Tab-separated table of C-alpha atoms in Angstrom:
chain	number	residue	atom	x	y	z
F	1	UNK	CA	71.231	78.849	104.967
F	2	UNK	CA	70.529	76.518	107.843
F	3	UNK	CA	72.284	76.209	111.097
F	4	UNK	CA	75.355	73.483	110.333
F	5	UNK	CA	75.105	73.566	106.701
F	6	UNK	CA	78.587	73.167	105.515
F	7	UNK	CA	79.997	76.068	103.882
F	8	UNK	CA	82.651	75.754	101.411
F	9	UNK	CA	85.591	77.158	100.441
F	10	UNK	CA	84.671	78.835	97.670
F	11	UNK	CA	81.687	80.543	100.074
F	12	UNK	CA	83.346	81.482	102.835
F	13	UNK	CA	85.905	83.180	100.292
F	14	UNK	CA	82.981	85.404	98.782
F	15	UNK	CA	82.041	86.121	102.540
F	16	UNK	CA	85.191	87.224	103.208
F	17	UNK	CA	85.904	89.371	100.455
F	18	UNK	CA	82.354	90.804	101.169
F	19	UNK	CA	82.538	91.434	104.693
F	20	UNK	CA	85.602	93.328	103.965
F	21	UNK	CA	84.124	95.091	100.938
F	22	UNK	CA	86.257	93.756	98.078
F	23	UNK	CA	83.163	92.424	96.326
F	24	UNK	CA	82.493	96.255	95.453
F	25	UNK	CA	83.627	99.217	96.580
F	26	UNK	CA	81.468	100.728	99.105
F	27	UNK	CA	80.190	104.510	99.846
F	28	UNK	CA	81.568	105.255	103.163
F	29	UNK	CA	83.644	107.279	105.298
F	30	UNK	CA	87.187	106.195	105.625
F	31	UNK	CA	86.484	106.228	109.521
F	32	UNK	CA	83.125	104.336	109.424
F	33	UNK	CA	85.583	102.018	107.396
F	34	UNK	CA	88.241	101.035	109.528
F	35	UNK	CA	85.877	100.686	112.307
F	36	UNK	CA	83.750	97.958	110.462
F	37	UNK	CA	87.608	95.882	109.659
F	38	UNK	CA	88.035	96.500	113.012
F	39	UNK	CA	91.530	98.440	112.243
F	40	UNK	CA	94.217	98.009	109.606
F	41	UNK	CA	97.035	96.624	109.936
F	42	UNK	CA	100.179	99.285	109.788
F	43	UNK	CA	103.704	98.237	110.062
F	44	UNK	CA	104.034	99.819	106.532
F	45	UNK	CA	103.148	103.481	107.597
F	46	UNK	CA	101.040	103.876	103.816
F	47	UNK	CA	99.502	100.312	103.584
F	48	UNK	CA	96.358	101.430	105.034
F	49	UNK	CA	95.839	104.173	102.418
F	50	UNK	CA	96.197	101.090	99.534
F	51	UNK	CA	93.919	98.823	101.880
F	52	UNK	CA	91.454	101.709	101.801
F	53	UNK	CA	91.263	102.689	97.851
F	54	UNK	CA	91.101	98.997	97.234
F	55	UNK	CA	87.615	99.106	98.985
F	56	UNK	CA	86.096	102.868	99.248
F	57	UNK	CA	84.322	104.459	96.197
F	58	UNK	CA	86.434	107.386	95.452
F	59	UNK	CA	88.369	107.274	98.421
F	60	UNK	CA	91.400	110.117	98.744
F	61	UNK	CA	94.603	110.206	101.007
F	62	UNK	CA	93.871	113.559	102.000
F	63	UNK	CA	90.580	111.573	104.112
F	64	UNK	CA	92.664	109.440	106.252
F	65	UNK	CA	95.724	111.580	106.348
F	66	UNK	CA	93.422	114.078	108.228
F	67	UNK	CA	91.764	111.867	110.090
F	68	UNK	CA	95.598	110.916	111.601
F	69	UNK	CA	96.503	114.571	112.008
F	70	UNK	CA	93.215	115.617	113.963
F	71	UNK	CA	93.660	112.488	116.200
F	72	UNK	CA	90.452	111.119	115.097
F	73	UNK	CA	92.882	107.366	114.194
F	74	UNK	CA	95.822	106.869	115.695
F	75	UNK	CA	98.852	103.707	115.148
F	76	UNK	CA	99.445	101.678	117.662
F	77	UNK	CA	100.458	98.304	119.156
F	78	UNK	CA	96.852	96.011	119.141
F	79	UNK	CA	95.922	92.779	117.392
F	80	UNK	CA	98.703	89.919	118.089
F	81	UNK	CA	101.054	92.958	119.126
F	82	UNK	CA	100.995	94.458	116.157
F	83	UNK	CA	100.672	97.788	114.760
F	84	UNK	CA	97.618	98.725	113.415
F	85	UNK	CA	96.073	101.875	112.302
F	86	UNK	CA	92.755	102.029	114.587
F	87	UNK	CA	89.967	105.059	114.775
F	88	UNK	CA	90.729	106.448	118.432
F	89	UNK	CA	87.299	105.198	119.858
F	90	UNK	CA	88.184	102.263	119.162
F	91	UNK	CA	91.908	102.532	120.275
F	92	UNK	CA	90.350	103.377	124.077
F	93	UNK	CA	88.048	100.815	124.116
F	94	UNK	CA	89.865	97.749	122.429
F	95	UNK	CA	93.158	98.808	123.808
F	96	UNK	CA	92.352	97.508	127.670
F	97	UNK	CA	90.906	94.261	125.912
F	98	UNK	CA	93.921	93.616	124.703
F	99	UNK	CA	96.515	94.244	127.544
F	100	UNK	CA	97.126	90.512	127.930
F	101	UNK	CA	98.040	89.839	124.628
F	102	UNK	CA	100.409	92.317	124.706
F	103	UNK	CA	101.601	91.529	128.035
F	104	UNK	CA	102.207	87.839	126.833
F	105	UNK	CA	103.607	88.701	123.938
F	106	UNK	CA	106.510	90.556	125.881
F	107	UNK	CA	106.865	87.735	128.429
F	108	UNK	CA	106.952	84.931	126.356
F	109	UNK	CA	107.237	85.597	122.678
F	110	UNK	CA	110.450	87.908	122.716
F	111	UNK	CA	113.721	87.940	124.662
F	112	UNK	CA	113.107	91.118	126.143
F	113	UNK	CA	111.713	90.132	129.046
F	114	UNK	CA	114.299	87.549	130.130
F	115	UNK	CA	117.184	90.474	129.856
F	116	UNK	CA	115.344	92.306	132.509
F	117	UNK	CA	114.477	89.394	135.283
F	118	UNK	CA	114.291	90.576	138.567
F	119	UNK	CA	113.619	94.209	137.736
F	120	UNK	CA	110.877	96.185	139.487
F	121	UNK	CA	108.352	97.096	136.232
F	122	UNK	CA	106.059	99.058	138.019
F	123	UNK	CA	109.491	100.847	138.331
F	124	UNK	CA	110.752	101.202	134.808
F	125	UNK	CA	107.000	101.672	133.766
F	126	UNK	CA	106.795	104.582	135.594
F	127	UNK	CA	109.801	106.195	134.307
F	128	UNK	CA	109.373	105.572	130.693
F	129	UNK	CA	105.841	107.217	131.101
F	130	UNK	CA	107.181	110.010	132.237
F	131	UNK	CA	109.199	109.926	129.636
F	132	UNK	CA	106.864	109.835	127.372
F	133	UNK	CA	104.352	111.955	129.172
F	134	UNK	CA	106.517	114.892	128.537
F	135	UNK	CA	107.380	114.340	124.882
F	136	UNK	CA	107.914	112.476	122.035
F	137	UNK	CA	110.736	109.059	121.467
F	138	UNK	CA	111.951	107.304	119.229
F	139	UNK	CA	112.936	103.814	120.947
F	140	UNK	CA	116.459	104.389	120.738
F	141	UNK	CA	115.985	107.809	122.338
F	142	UNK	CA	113.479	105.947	124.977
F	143	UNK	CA	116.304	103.598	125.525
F	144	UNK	CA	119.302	106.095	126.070
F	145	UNK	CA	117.023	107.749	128.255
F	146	UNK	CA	115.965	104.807	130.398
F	147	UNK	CA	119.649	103.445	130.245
F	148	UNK	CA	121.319	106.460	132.434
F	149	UNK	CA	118.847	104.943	135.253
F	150	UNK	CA	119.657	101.346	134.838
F	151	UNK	CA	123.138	101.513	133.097
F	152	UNK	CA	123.565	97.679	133.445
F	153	UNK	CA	120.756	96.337	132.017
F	154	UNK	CA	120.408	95.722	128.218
F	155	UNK	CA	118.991	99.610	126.850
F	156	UNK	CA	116.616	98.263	124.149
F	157	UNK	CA	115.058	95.819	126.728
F	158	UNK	CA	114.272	98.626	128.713
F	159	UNK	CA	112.460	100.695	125.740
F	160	UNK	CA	110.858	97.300	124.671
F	161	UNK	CA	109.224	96.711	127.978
F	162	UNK	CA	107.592	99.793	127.789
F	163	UNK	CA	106.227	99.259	124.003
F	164	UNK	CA	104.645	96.029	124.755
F	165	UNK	CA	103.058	97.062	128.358
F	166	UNK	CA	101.911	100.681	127.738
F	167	UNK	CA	99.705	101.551	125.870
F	168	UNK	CA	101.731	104.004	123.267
F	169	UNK	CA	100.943	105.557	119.945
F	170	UNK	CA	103.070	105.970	117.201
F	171	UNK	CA	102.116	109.953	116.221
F	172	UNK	CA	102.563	111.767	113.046
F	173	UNK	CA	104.100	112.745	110.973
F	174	UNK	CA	104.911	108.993	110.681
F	175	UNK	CA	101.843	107.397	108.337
F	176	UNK	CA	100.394	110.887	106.821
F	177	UNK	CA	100.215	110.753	103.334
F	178	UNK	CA	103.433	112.876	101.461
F	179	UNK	CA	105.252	113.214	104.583
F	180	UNK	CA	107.508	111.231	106.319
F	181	UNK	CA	109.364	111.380	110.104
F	182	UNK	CA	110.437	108.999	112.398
F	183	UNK	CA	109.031	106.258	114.537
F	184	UNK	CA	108.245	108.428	117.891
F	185	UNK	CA	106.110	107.099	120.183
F	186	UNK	CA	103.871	109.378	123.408
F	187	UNK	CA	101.285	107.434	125.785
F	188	UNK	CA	98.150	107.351	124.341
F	189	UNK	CA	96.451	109.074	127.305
F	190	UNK	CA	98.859	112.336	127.106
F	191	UNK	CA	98.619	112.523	123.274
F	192	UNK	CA	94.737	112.320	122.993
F	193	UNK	CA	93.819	113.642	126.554
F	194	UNK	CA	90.998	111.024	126.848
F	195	UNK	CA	90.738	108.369	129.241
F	196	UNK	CA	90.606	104.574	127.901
F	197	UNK	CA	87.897	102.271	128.514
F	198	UNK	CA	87.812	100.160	131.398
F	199	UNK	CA	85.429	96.807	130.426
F	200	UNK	CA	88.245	94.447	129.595
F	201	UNK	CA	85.650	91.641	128.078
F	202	UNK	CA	86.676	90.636	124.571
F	203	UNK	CA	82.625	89.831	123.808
F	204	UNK	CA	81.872	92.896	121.753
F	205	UNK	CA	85.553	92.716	119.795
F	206	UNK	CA	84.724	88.789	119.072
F	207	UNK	CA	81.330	89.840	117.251
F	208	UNK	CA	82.385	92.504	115.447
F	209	UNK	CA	85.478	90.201	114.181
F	210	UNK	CA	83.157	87.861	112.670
F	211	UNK	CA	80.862	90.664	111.297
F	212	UNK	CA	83.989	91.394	109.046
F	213	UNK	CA	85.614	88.060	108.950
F	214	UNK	CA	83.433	85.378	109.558
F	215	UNK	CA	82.108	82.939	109.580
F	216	UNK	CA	85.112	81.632	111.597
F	217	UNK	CA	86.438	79.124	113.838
F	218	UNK	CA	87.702	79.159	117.327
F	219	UNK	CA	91.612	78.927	115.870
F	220	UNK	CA	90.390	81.614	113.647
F	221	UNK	CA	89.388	84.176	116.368
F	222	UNK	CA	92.819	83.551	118.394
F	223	UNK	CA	94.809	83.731	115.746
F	224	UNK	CA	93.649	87.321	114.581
F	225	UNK	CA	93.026	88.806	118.097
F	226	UNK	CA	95.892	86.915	119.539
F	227	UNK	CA	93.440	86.658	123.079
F	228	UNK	CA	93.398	83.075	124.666
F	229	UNK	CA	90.518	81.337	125.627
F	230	UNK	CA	88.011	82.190	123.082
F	231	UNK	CA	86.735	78.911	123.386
F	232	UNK	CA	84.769	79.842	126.626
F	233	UNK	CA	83.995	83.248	124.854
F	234	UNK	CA	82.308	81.779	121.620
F	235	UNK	CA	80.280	79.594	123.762
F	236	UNK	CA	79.080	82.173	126.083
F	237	UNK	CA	78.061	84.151	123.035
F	238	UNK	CA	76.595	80.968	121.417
F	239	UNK	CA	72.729	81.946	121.924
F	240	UNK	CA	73.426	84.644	119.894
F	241	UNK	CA	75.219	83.389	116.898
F	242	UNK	CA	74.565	80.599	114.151
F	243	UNK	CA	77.351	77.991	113.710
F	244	UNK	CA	78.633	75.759	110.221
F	245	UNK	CA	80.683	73.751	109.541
F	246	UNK	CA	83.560	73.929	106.784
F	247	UNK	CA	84.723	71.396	104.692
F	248	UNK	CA	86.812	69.753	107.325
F	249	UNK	CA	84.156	69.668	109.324
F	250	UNK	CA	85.602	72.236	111.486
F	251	UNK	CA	82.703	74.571	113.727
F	252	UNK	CA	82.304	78.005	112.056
F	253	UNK	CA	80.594	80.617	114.244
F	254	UNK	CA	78.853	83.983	112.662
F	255	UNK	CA	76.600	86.604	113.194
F	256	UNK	CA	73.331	87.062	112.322
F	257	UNK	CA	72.282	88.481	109.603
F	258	UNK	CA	76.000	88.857	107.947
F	259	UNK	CA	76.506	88.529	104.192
F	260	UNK	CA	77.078	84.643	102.906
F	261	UNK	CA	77.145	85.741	98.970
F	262	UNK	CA	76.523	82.820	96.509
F	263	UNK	CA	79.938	81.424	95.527
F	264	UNK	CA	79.465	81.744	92.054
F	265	UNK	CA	79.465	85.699	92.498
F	266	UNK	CA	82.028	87.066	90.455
F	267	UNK	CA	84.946	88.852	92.172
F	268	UNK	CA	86.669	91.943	90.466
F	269	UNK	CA	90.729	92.077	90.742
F	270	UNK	CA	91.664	93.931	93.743
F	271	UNK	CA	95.302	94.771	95.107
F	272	UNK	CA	95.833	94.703	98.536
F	273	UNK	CA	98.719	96.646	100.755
F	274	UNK	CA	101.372	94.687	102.835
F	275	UNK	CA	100.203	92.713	105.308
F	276	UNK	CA	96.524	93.353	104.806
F	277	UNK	CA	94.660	91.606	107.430
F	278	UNK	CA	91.961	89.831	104.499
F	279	UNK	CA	94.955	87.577	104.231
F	280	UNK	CA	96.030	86.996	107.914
F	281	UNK	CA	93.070	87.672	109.800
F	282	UNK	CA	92.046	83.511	110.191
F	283	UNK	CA	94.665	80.717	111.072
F	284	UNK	CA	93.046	78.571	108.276
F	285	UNK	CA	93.482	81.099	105.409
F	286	UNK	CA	92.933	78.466	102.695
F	287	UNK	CA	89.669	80.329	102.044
F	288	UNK	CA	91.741	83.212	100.549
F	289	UNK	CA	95.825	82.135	99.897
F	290	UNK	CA	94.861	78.612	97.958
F	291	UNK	CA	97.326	75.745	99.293
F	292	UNK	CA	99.422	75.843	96.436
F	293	UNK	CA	100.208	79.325	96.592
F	294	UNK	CA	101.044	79.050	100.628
F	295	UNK	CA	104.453	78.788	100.708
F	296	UNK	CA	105.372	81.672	97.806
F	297	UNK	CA	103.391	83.509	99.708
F	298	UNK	CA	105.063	83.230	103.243
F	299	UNK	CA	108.104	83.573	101.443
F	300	UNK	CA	107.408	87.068	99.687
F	301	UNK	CA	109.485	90.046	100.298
F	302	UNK	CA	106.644	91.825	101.991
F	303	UNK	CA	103.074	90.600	100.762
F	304	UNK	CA	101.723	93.159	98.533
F	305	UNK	CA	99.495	90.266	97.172
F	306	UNK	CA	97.050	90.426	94.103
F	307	UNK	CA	93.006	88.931	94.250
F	308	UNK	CA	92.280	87.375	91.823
F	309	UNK	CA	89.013	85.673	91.255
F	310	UNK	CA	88.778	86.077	94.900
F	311	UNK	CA	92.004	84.712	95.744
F	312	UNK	CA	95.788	85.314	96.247
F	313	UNK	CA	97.044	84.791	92.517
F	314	UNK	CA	99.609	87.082	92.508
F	315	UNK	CA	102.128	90.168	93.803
F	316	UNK	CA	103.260	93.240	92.889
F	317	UNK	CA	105.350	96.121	93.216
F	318	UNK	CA	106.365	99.375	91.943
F	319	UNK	CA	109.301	100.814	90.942
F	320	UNK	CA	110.980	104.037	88.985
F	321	UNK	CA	112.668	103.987	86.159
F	322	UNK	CA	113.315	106.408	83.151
F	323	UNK	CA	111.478	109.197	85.174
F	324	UNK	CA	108.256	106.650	85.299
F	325	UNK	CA	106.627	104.987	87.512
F	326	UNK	CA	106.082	100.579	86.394
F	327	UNK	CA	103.557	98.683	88.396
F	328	UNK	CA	104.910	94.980	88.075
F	329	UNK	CA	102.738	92.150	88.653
F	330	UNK	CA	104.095	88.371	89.519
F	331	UNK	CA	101.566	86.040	88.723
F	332	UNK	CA	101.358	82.629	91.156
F	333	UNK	CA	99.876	81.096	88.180
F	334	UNK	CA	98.945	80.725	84.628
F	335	UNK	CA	96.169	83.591	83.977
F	336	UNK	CA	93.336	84.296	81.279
F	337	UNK	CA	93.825	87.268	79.014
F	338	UNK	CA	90.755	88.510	80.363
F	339	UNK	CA	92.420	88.489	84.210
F	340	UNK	CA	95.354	89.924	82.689
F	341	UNK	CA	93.559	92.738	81.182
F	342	UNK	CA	92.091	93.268	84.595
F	343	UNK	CA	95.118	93.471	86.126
F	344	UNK	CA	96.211	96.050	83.764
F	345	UNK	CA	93.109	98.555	83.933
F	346	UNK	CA	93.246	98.417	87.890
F	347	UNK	CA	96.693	98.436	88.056
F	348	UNK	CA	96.852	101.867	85.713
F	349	UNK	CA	93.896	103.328	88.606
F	350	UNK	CA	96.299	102.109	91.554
F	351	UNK	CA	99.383	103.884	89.911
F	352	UNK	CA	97.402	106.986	89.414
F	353	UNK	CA	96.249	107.006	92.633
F	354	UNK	CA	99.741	106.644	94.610
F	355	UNK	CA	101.389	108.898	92.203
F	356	UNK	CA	98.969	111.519	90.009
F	357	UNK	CA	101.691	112.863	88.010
F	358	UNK	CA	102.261	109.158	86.756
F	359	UNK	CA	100.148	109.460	83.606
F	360	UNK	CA	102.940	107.916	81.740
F	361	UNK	CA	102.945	105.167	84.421
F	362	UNK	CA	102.837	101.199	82.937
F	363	UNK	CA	101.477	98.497	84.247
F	364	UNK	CA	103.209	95.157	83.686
F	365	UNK	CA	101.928	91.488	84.196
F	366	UNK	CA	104.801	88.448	83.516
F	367	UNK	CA	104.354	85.411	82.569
């Protein structure tokens, strides 16, 4: 395509789903993986394992459940302050790019900093990584801890502060595969014995976003990285890019050389984990969630969403009953038989992957 063609909808959707390889499954390592998405996100200690299946050939939970376990990917506090699961080169080098969101986040977008006004940080900061220097907390330990020091300030403010402005990890067992523990966090620097990068420029990240995302807009870029000013960023890195425009006539910038499929390319039903970052990873995500489907969407328990035909058509859950497990699947709208048998044949794969004993699993569609 030319430079400032428009693109539209239907395009950037198969770019999308093929920049984050849910065109076809691809051949790769589950570390090579979450490198090219630029992390997973991870609030859900197991969505990444979904996310994962959903686009490796063969993948197994054994991969990335070692991966954790040897420190080779680590959880931690990144993108717009949230957890992701990141491989650990990239958790040194991003994680310094990223201070200020994280830092702004805790000043301005939560109430913890307020409780603690005219406290000395570099104070508490230093005790809470001794704290966690030495060993493991949860944030209620963290904040009984920190609270015998400053007995009249508000405990969980305390414990908060050093979440948002440290750079922690959340260590395992919490997210391996078949085991489960609780949310203890260690400074990244004690628990991998590395140091972390020190360029702080957000160049490199804002390429490699659009390599998996793009094409994508300015809003786009702060909206997944949660950075300000990429304005002056995309600019600076204009020489190297080409630029659209969408339908809205909105400037798209990309790499070169990145996928742009032909919209008509068919797209296979794929089930994505909570909160996968396909769906939240622009601030116009029309080109995935269609309009009418936005609002059940923000509204769902906890956005296990369905693609189909490219798009959010659906959700789903699991549950157990009789001794069984039932994959149920909530469709946003009326579907063809033939996307309803899809949904059942990768549906029965999904169940046998989370559970291999479920041979007697079922898969149910409504509507």
């Amino acid at each position: 395509m030319r430079q400032g063609d428009v693109l539209t909808t239907r395009r950037l959707n198969r770019a999308l789903l093929a920049r984050q390889m849910l065109l076809r499954r691809r051949r790769l390592a589950a570390s090579d993986a979450i490198e090219h998405l630029v992390g997973m996100q991870a609030q859900v200690p197991l969505a990444p394992y979904i996310g994962l299946w959903s686009r490796l050939h063969r993948f197994r939970p054994e991969e990335l459940a070692d991966l954790i376990e040897s420190k080779a990917a680590v959880r931690a506090s990144m993108m717009r302050a949230t957890l992701h699961l990141m491989t650990t080169r990239d958790y040194l080098s991003l994680r310094p790019v990223l201070q200020s969101v994280l830092e702004r986040s805790f000043l301005s977008g939560s109430p913890f900093a307020r409780r603690l006004e005219g406290m000395d940080m570099d104070e508490l900061l230093a005790a809470g990584r001794a704290l966690l220097d030495e060993e493991p907390h949860t944030r209620v330990q963290l904040s009984r801890a920190l609270r015998e020091r400053w007995p009249d300030r508000d405990e969980a403010s305390l414990a908060y502060a050093c979440s948002y402005l440290m750079p922690l990890v959340q260590i395992p067992p919490r997210g391996v595969w078949g085991k489960s523990g609780r949310a203890a966090w260690v400074t990244g620097g004690s628990w991998l014995g590395r140091a972390f990068g020190t360029d702080r420029s957000p160049d490199a990240m804002v390429l490699r976003y659009l390599a998996a995302f793009g094409p994508a807009s300015v809003s786009d870029v702060q909206s997944w990285s949660g950075l300000a000013a990429m304005r002056e960023v995309l600019e600076r890195l204009r020489p190297h890019l080409r630029t659209f425009r969408d339908e809205h006539g909105r400037e798209l910038f990309d790499v070169l050389g990145a996928p742009l499929p032909d919209p008509v390319t068919p797209a296979p039903v794929r089930f994505l984990p909570e909160f996968d970052n396909a769906t939240l990873g622009h601030a116009d995500r029309s080109r995935i969630i269609p309009e009418e489907h936005r609002p059940r969407v923000v509204t769902s328990r906890d956005w296990r969403l369905v693609l189909v035909d490219g798009c959010v058509r659906a959700s789903w859950t699991t549950k157990r009953e009789a001794g069984r497990t039932a994959l149920e699947v909530e469709p946003f709208e009326r579907l063809s038989k033939t996307a309803k048998d899809d949904l059942v044949a990768e549906g029965t794969r999904l169940l046998r992957f989370v559970d291999e004993d479920a041979r007697d699993g079922i898969v149910e569609v409504h509507g």
